[in-house]
Coordinates of C-alpha atoms in Angstrom, one line a residue:
M1 CA 108.3 155.3 109.3
E2 CA 109.1 153.9 105.9
F3 CA 105.4 153.4 105.1
I4 CA 104.8 157.1 105.4
L5 CA 107.4 157.7 102.6
Y6 CA 105.8 155.0 100.6
L7 CA 102.4 156.7 100.8
A8 CA 103.9 160.1 99.8
I9 CA 105.6 158.6 96.7
I10 CA 102.5 156.7 95.7
L11 CA 100.2 159.7 96.0
I12 CA 102.6 161.9 94.0
A13 CA 103.3 159.3 91.3
T14 CA 99.6 158.4 90.8
K15 CA 98.3 161.9 90.6
L16 CA 101.1 163.1 88.2
A17 CA 100.9 159.9 86.0
G18 CA 97.1 160.1 86.0
A19 CA 97.1 163.8 84.9
L20 CA 99.7 163.0 82.1
S21 CA 97.5 160.1 80.9
V22 CA 94.5 162.3 80.6
K23 CA 96.5 164.9 78.7
L24 CA 97.5 162.2 76.3
G25 CA 93.8 161.3 75.8
Q26 CA 93.8 158.1 77.9
P27 CA 91.9 157.3 81.1
A28 CA 93.7 158.5 84.3
V29 CA 93.7 154.9 85.7
L30 CA 96.1 153.8 82.9
G31 CA 98.7 156.3 84.1
K32 CA 98.2 155.2 87.7
L33 CA 98.7 151.5 86.8
L34 CA 101.9 152.4 84.9
A35 CA 103.1 154.5 87.9
G36 CA 103.2 151.3 89.9
I37 CA 105.5 149.6 87.3
I38 CA 107.8 152.7 87.2
I39 CA 108.3 153.1 91.0
G40 CA 108.2 149.4 91.7
P41 CA 110.8 146.6 91.4
A42 CA 110.6 146.5 87.6
L43 CA 112.2 149.9 87.1
L44 CA 113.1 152.4 89.8
G45 CA 112.7 150.1 92.8
W46 CA 111.5 152.8 95.2
I47 CA 108.7 150.7 96.5
H48 CA 108.4 146.9 97.0
P49 CA 105.2 145.0 97.8
D50 CA 104.8 144.2 101.5
D51 CA 102.0 143.6 104.0
F52 CA 101.3 147.4 104.3
I53 CA 100.8 147.8 100.6
G54 CA 98.7 144.6 100.5
H55 CA 96.3 145.7 103.2
F56 CA 95.9 149.2 101.9
S57 CA 95.3 148.0 98.3
E58 CA 92.7 145.4 99.5
I59 CA 90.8 148.2 101.3
G60 CA 91.1 150.3 98.1
V61 CA 89.6 147.7 95.8
L62 CA 86.8 147.0 98.3
L63 CA 85.9 150.7 98.5
L64 CA 86.1 151.0 94.7
M65 CA 83.5 148.3 94.3
F66 CA 81.4 149.6 97.2
I67 CA 81.1 152.9 95.4
A68 CA 80.2 151.1 92.2
G69 CA 77.4 149.4 94.1
L70 CA 76.2 152.7 95.5
E71 CA 76.1 154.2 92.0
T72 CA 74.4 151.1 90.3
D73 CA 70.8 151.4 89.2
L74 CA 69.2 148.3 90.7
D75 CA 66.2 148.4 88.3
Q76 CA 68.6 148.5 85.3
L77 CA 70.6 145.7 86.8
K78 CA 67.5 143.6 87.1
S79 CA 66.3 144.4 83.6
N80 CA 69.7 143.4 82.1
W81 CA 70.1 140.1 83.9
K82 CA 69.7 138.1 80.7
A83 CA 72.4 140.1 79.0
S84 CA 74.7 139.8 82.1
F85 CA 74.3 136.0 82.0
A86 CA 75.0 135.8 78.3
V87 CA 78.1 138.0 78.5
A88 CA 79.4 136.0 81.4
L89 CA 78.8 132.7 79.6
G90 CA 80.5 133.9 76.4
G91 CA 83.3 135.3 78.5
I92 CA 83.9 131.9 80.0
L93 CA 83.5 129.5 77.1
L94 CA 85.8 131.2 74.6
P95 CA 88.6 132.0 77.0
F96 CA 88.5 128.5 78.3
V97 CA 88.9 127.0 74.8
G98 CA 91.7 129.6 74.0
G99 CA 93.6 128.9 77.3
Y100 CA 93.3 125.1 76.9
G101 CA 94.6 125.4 73.3
M102 CA 97.5 127.5 74.4
G103 CA 98.4 125.0 77.1
K104 CA 98.4 122.1 74.7
A105 CA 100.4 124.1 72.1
F106 CA 103.2 124.7 74.7
G107 CA 103.3 121.1 75.8
L108 CA 101.3 121.2 79.0
T109 CA 99.3 118.1 80.2
S110 CA 95.6 118.1 79.7
G111 CA 95.0 118.9 83.4
Q112 CA 97.4 121.8 83.3
S113 CA 95.9 123.0 80.1
M114 CA 92.4 122.9 81.5
F115 CA 93.6 124.9 84.5
L116 CA 95.1 127.5 82.2
G117 CA 91.8 127.7 80.4
L118 CA 90.0 128.2 83.6
L119 CA 92.5 130.9 84.6
M120 CA 91.7 132.8 81.4
C121 CA 87.9 132.7 82.3
A122 CA 88.4 135.0 85.3
T123 CA 87.2 138.6 85.2
S124 CA 87.9 141.5 87.6
V125 CA 86.1 144.7 86.7
S126 CA 87.6 146.9 89.3
I127 CA 89.7 148.7 86.7
S128 CA 86.8 148.8 84.3
V129 CA 84.7 150.4 87.0
Q130 CA 87.2 153.2 87.5
T131 CA 87.4 153.8 83.7
L132 CA 83.5 153.8 83.4
K133 CA 83.3 156.2 86.3
E134 CA 85.8 158.6 84.8
M135 CA 83.7 158.6 81.6
N136 CA 80.4 158.9 83.5
K137 CA 79.3 155.6 81.9
L138 CA 79.0 153.5 85.1
Q139 CA 75.2 153.9 85.2
T140 CA 74.6 153.2 81.5
R141 CA 73.1 149.9 80.3
E142 CA 76.6 148.8 79.1
G143 CA 78.1 149.6 82.5
T144 CA 75.4 147.8 84.4
T145 CA 75.7 144.7 82.2
I146 CA 79.5 144.6 82.7
L147 CA 79.0 144.7 86.5
G148 CA 76.3 142.0 86.5
A149 CA 78.3 139.8 84.2
A150 CA 81.4 140.1 86.5
V151 CA 79.3 138.8 89.5
V152 CA 78.0 135.8 87.5
D153 CA 81.5 135.2 86.1
D154 CA 83.1 135.1 89.6
V155 CA 80.6 132.6 90.9
V156 CA 80.7 130.3 87.9
V157 CA 84.6 130.3 87.8
V158 CA 84.9 129.5 91.5
I159 CA 82.5 126.5 91.1
L160 CA 84.4 125.3 88.0
L161 CA 87.6 125.6 90.0
A162 CA 86.1 123.4 92.7
V163 CA 85.0 120.8 90.1
M164 CA 88.3 120.8 88.4
M165 CA 90.3 120.3 91.6
S166 CA 88.1 117.5 92.8
V167 CA 88.4 115.7 89.4
L168 CA 92.1 116.4 88.6
L169 CA 93.7 116.1 92.0
P170 CA 94.2 112.5 93.3
V171 CA 93.4 113.5 96.9
S172 CA 91.0 116.4 97.2
D173 CA 88.7 117.2 100.0
V174 CA 86.8 119.7 97.8
S175 CA 83.0 119.0 97.9
I176 CA 81.2 120.5 94.9
G177 CA 77.9 120.4 96.7
L178 CA 79.4 122.4 99.6
V179 CA 81.0 124.9 97.2
I180 CA 77.6 125.5 95.4
G181 CA 75.7 125.5 98.8
K182 CA 78.0 128.2 100.2
K183 CA 77.4 130.4 97.1
L184 CA 73.6 130.0 97.5
I185 CA 73.8 130.8 101.2
F186 CA 75.8 133.9 100.5
F187 CA 73.3 135.3 98.0
A188 CA 70.4 134.4 100.2
V189 CA 71.9 136.0 103.3
V190 CA 73.0 139.1 101.4
L191 CA 69.5 139.5 99.9
V192 CA 67.7 139.3 103.3
A193 CA 70.3 141.4 105.1
G194 CA 70.3 144.1 102.4
W195 CA 66.5 144.2 102.4
L196 CA 65.7 144.0 106.1
L197 CA 68.9 144.6 108.3
V198 CA 70.9 147.2 106.4
P199 CA 68.3 150.0 106.4
R200 CA 67.5 149.4 110.1
F201 CA 71.2 149.3 111.0
L202 CA 71.8 152.7 109.3
K203 CA 68.8 154.2 111.0
W204 CA 70.0 153.0 114.3
F205 CA 73.4 154.6 113.8
E206 CA 72.1 157.9 112.5
P207 CA 71.1 159.5 115.9
L208 CA 74.4 158.5 117.6
K209 CA 76.3 161.6 118.9
V210 CA 79.6 160.7 117.3
T211 CA 81.5 162.0 114.2
E212 CA 80.3 160.6 110.8
A213 CA 78.1 157.9 112.3
V214 CA 76.2 157.1 109.1
M215 CA 79.4 156.8 107.0
S216 CA 80.9 154.6 109.7
A217 CA 77.8 152.4 109.5
G218 CA 78.2 152.2 105.7
L219 CA 81.8 151.1 106.0
I220 CA 80.8 148.4 108.6
V221 CA 78.3 147.0 106.2
C222 CA 80.8 147.1 103.3
F223 CA 83.5 145.3 105.3
A224 CA 81.1 142.8 106.9
F225 CA 79.6 141.8 103.5
S226 CA 83.2 141.5 102.0
Y227 CA 84.3 139.3 104.9
F228 CA 81.2 137.1 104.6
A229 CA 81.8 136.8 100.8
E230 CA 85.4 135.6 101.4
E231 CA 84.2 133.1 104.0
M232 CA 81.7 131.7 101.5
G233 CA 84.4 131.3 98.8
I234 CA 83.4 134.4 96.7
A235 CA 85.7 137.4 96.0
G236 CA 85.4 140.1 98.7
I237 CA 84.8 142.7 95.9
I238 CA 81.4 141.0 95.2
G239 CA 80.4 141.4 98.9
A240 CA 81.5 145.1 98.7
F241 CA 79.5 145.6 95.6
A242 CA 76.4 144.0 97.2
A243 CA 76.8 146.2 100.2
G244 CA 76.8 149.3 98.0
I245 CA 73.7 148.2 96.2
A246 CA 71.9 147.5 99.6
I247 CA 72.8 151.0 100.9
S248 CA 71.8 152.6 97.5
Q249 CA 68.2 151.5 98.2
T250 CA 68.1 153.6 101.5
K251 CA 67.8 157.4 102.1
F252 CA 71.4 157.4 103.2
K253 CA 72.8 156.6 99.7
H254 CA 74.0 160.2 98.8
Q255 CA 75.3 160.9 102.3
V256 CA 77.5 157.7 102.4
E257 CA 78.6 158.2 98.8
S258 CA 79.6 161.8 99.2
K259 CA 81.7 161.1 102.3
I260 CA 83.3 157.8 101.2
E261 CA 84.6 159.0 97.8
P262 CA 87.1 161.5 99.1
I263 CA 88.6 158.9 101.4
A264 CA 88.7 156.2 98.8
F265 CA 90.1 158.1 95.9
T266 CA 92.6 160.2 98.0
L267 CA 94.3 157.4 99.8
F268 CA 93.3 153.8 99.4
V269 CA 92.4 153.4 95.7
P270 CA 95.8 154.9 94.5
V271 CA 97.6 152.3 96.6
F272 CA 95.5 149.6 94.9
F273 CA 96.4 150.8 91.4
V274 CA 100.1 151.0 92.3
S275 CA 100.1 147.5 93.9
I276 CA 99.2 145.9 90.6
G277 CA 102.3 147.3 88.9
L278 CA 104.5 146.3 91.9
H279 CA 104.0 142.6 90.9
I280 CA 105.8 143.2 87.6
T281 CA 109.3 141.8 87.3
F282 CA 111.3 141.1 84.2
D283 CA 113.4 138.3 85.6
G284 CA 113.5 135.3 83.2
V285 CA 110.9 136.9 80.9
G286 CA 113.1 136.4 77.8
E287 CA 112.8 132.6 78.1
Q288 CA 109.0 132.7 77.9
L289 CA 108.5 135.9 75.8
W290 CA 106.4 134.1 73.1
F291 CA 104.3 132.4 75.7
I292 CA 103.5 135.7 77.4
I293 CA 102.8 137.6 74.1
L294 CA 100.6 134.8 72.6
L295 CA 98.7 134.2 75.9
T296 CA 98.0 137.9 76.3
I297 CA 96.6 138.2 72.8
V298 CA 94.4 135.1 73.3
A299 CA 93.3 136.4 76.7
C300 CA 92.2 139.8 75.2
I301 CA 90.6 138.5 72.0
T302 CA 88.6 135.6 73.6
K303 CA 87.1 137.9 76.3
L304 CA 86.4 140.7 73.8
I305 CA 84.7 138.3 71.3
G306 CA 83.1 136.0 73.9
G307 CA 81.6 138.9 76.0
G308 CA 80.7 140.8 72.8
V309 CA 78.8 137.9 71.2
G310 CA 76.9 137.4 74.5
A311 CA 75.9 141.1 74.4
R312 CA 75.0 141.0 70.7
L313 CA 72.7 138.0 71.2
T314 CA 70.8 139.8 73.9
G315 CA 70.0 143.0 71.9
F316 CA 73.0 145.3 72.0
D317 CA 74.3 146.8 68.8
N318 CA 77.8 146.0 67.5
R319 CA 79.5 149.0 69.2
S320 CA 77.9 148.5 72.5
S321 CA 78.7 144.8 72.4
L322 CA 82.4 145.6 71.7
A323 CA 82.5 148.0 74.6
I324 CA 81.0 145.3 76.9
G325 CA 83.5 142.8 75.7
A326 CA 86.3 145.3 76.4
G327 CA 85.1 145.9 79.9
M328 CA 85.5 142.1 80.6
V329 CA 89.1 141.8 79.4
S330 CA 90.9 142.6 82.7
R331 CA 91.7 139.5 84.8
G332 CA 92.9 141.5 87.8
E333 CA 93.1 140.1 91.4
V334 CA 90.6 137.3 90.7
A335 CA 93.0 135.6 88.3
L336 CA 95.9 136.1 90.6
I337 CA 94.0 134.3 93.4
I338 CA 93.2 131.4 91.1
A339 CA 96.9 131.3 89.9
A340 CA 98.1 131.1 93.5
S341 CA 95.6 128.3 94.1
G342 CA 96.9 126.4 91.0
L343 CA 100.5 126.8 92.1
E344 CA 99.8 125.4 95.5
S345 CA 97.9 122.4 94.1
G346 CA 100.4 121.7 91.3
L347 CA 98.0 122.5 88.5
L348 CA 100.1 125.5 87.5
L349 CA 103.9 124.9 87.1
Q350 CA 106.2 127.2 89.0
K351 CA 108.1 128.2 85.9
Y352 CA 104.9 129.6 84.4
F353 CA 103.7 131.5 87.4
T354 CA 105.6 134.8 86.8
S355 CA 104.5 134.7 83.1
I356 CA 100.9 134.2 84.1
V357 CA 101.2 137.2 86.6
L358 CA 102.6 139.3 83.7
V359 CA 99.7 138.3 81.4
V360 CA 97.1 139.2 84.1
I361 CA 98.7 142.6 84.6
L362 CA 99.0 143.2 80.8
T363 CA 95.3 142.5 80.4
T364 CA 94.6 145.0 83.2
L365 CA 96.8 147.6 81.5
I366 CA 95.1 147.0 78.1
T367 CA 91.5 147.3 79.5
P368 CA 91.3 151.1 80.2
P369 CA 92.4 152.4 76.7
L370 CA 90.4 149.6 75.0
L371 CA 87.3 150.4 76.9
K372 CA 87.7 154.2 76.3
M373 CA 88.2 153.6 72.6
T374 CA 85.1 151.4 72.2
L375 CA 82.9 153.7 74.3
K376 CA 84.1 156.8 72.3
E377 CA 83.2 155.0 69.1
R378 CA 79.7 154.3 70.6
Q379 CA 79.4 157.9 71.6
R380 CA 80.2 159.1 68.1
A381 CA 77.7 156.7 66.6

């Protein structure tokens, strides 16, 4: 019954830390992330990462992105596709150069430095989504551009990873054509399913004489899309986001959204926030302190400027561009997945793995206050 105690501690810690964070003028999500560090192995050691935490947090991030999809204005997403591409491109080029330069400066080989550069290109906007939602900015032009850019970023980075592994590894069975083909299949299937199948599926479930039939149908679509995304080599959060957009085009949008939010934000999303902090450990950090500090600075500045320049070139003013760049800073679970892949293939040295995890988590912690600060400046203007 230990997991019951874990849940109680997580819920108490996240709610109290979130409330304190708001009182101090910061987004609630920052307090929830810090709660994970406090109650995790780094400090108090009350909770340690395990399969239970892992499964609950995975559901939490999928539901968070599913809700983001439900709340996304599809017309605005379509009208901002050029900006999303530009932001994603800027948020890939500059971080890659910065990461490669850091690798060479610390004596890594060219291949290892290229992988570090690719790692810095990753973006995960699940934390930005929560911050934007708290500030009622998720449906703004800036919020929609950040979401669109994150989708493009994820696809491009996965393709670049396949290219890099096929070139750098002596024996690699990675087929670049297959990787690109799977991405195209995913978007084609999701587009057709979202347009033709999802509305019919929800209508078919609606008259069933069972409890919460429509909401259950919505969850089935969310998890099915997420699983399909993973099978096609794309992050599950992109599948969940696509499922939310598909359902948002039906008459069931508000019904699903109103029922799913209490479940997500009461139980699963808090576990996701805490799980990020649970990966923090300070063992051996002293030996690589400068590497962690400098790489964190490079990671933040390159995304901020790269994404911001992309936004500026597509018509956003300076303040909005800065806010969009800030929303792209968090590397989150996407970078952790790439890091694990690099460790397994030998492109990332074992001694740097913990440091990379710390950098990823630090970028995630920096994003909420940075995003709030830039959006507040925009609001004042």
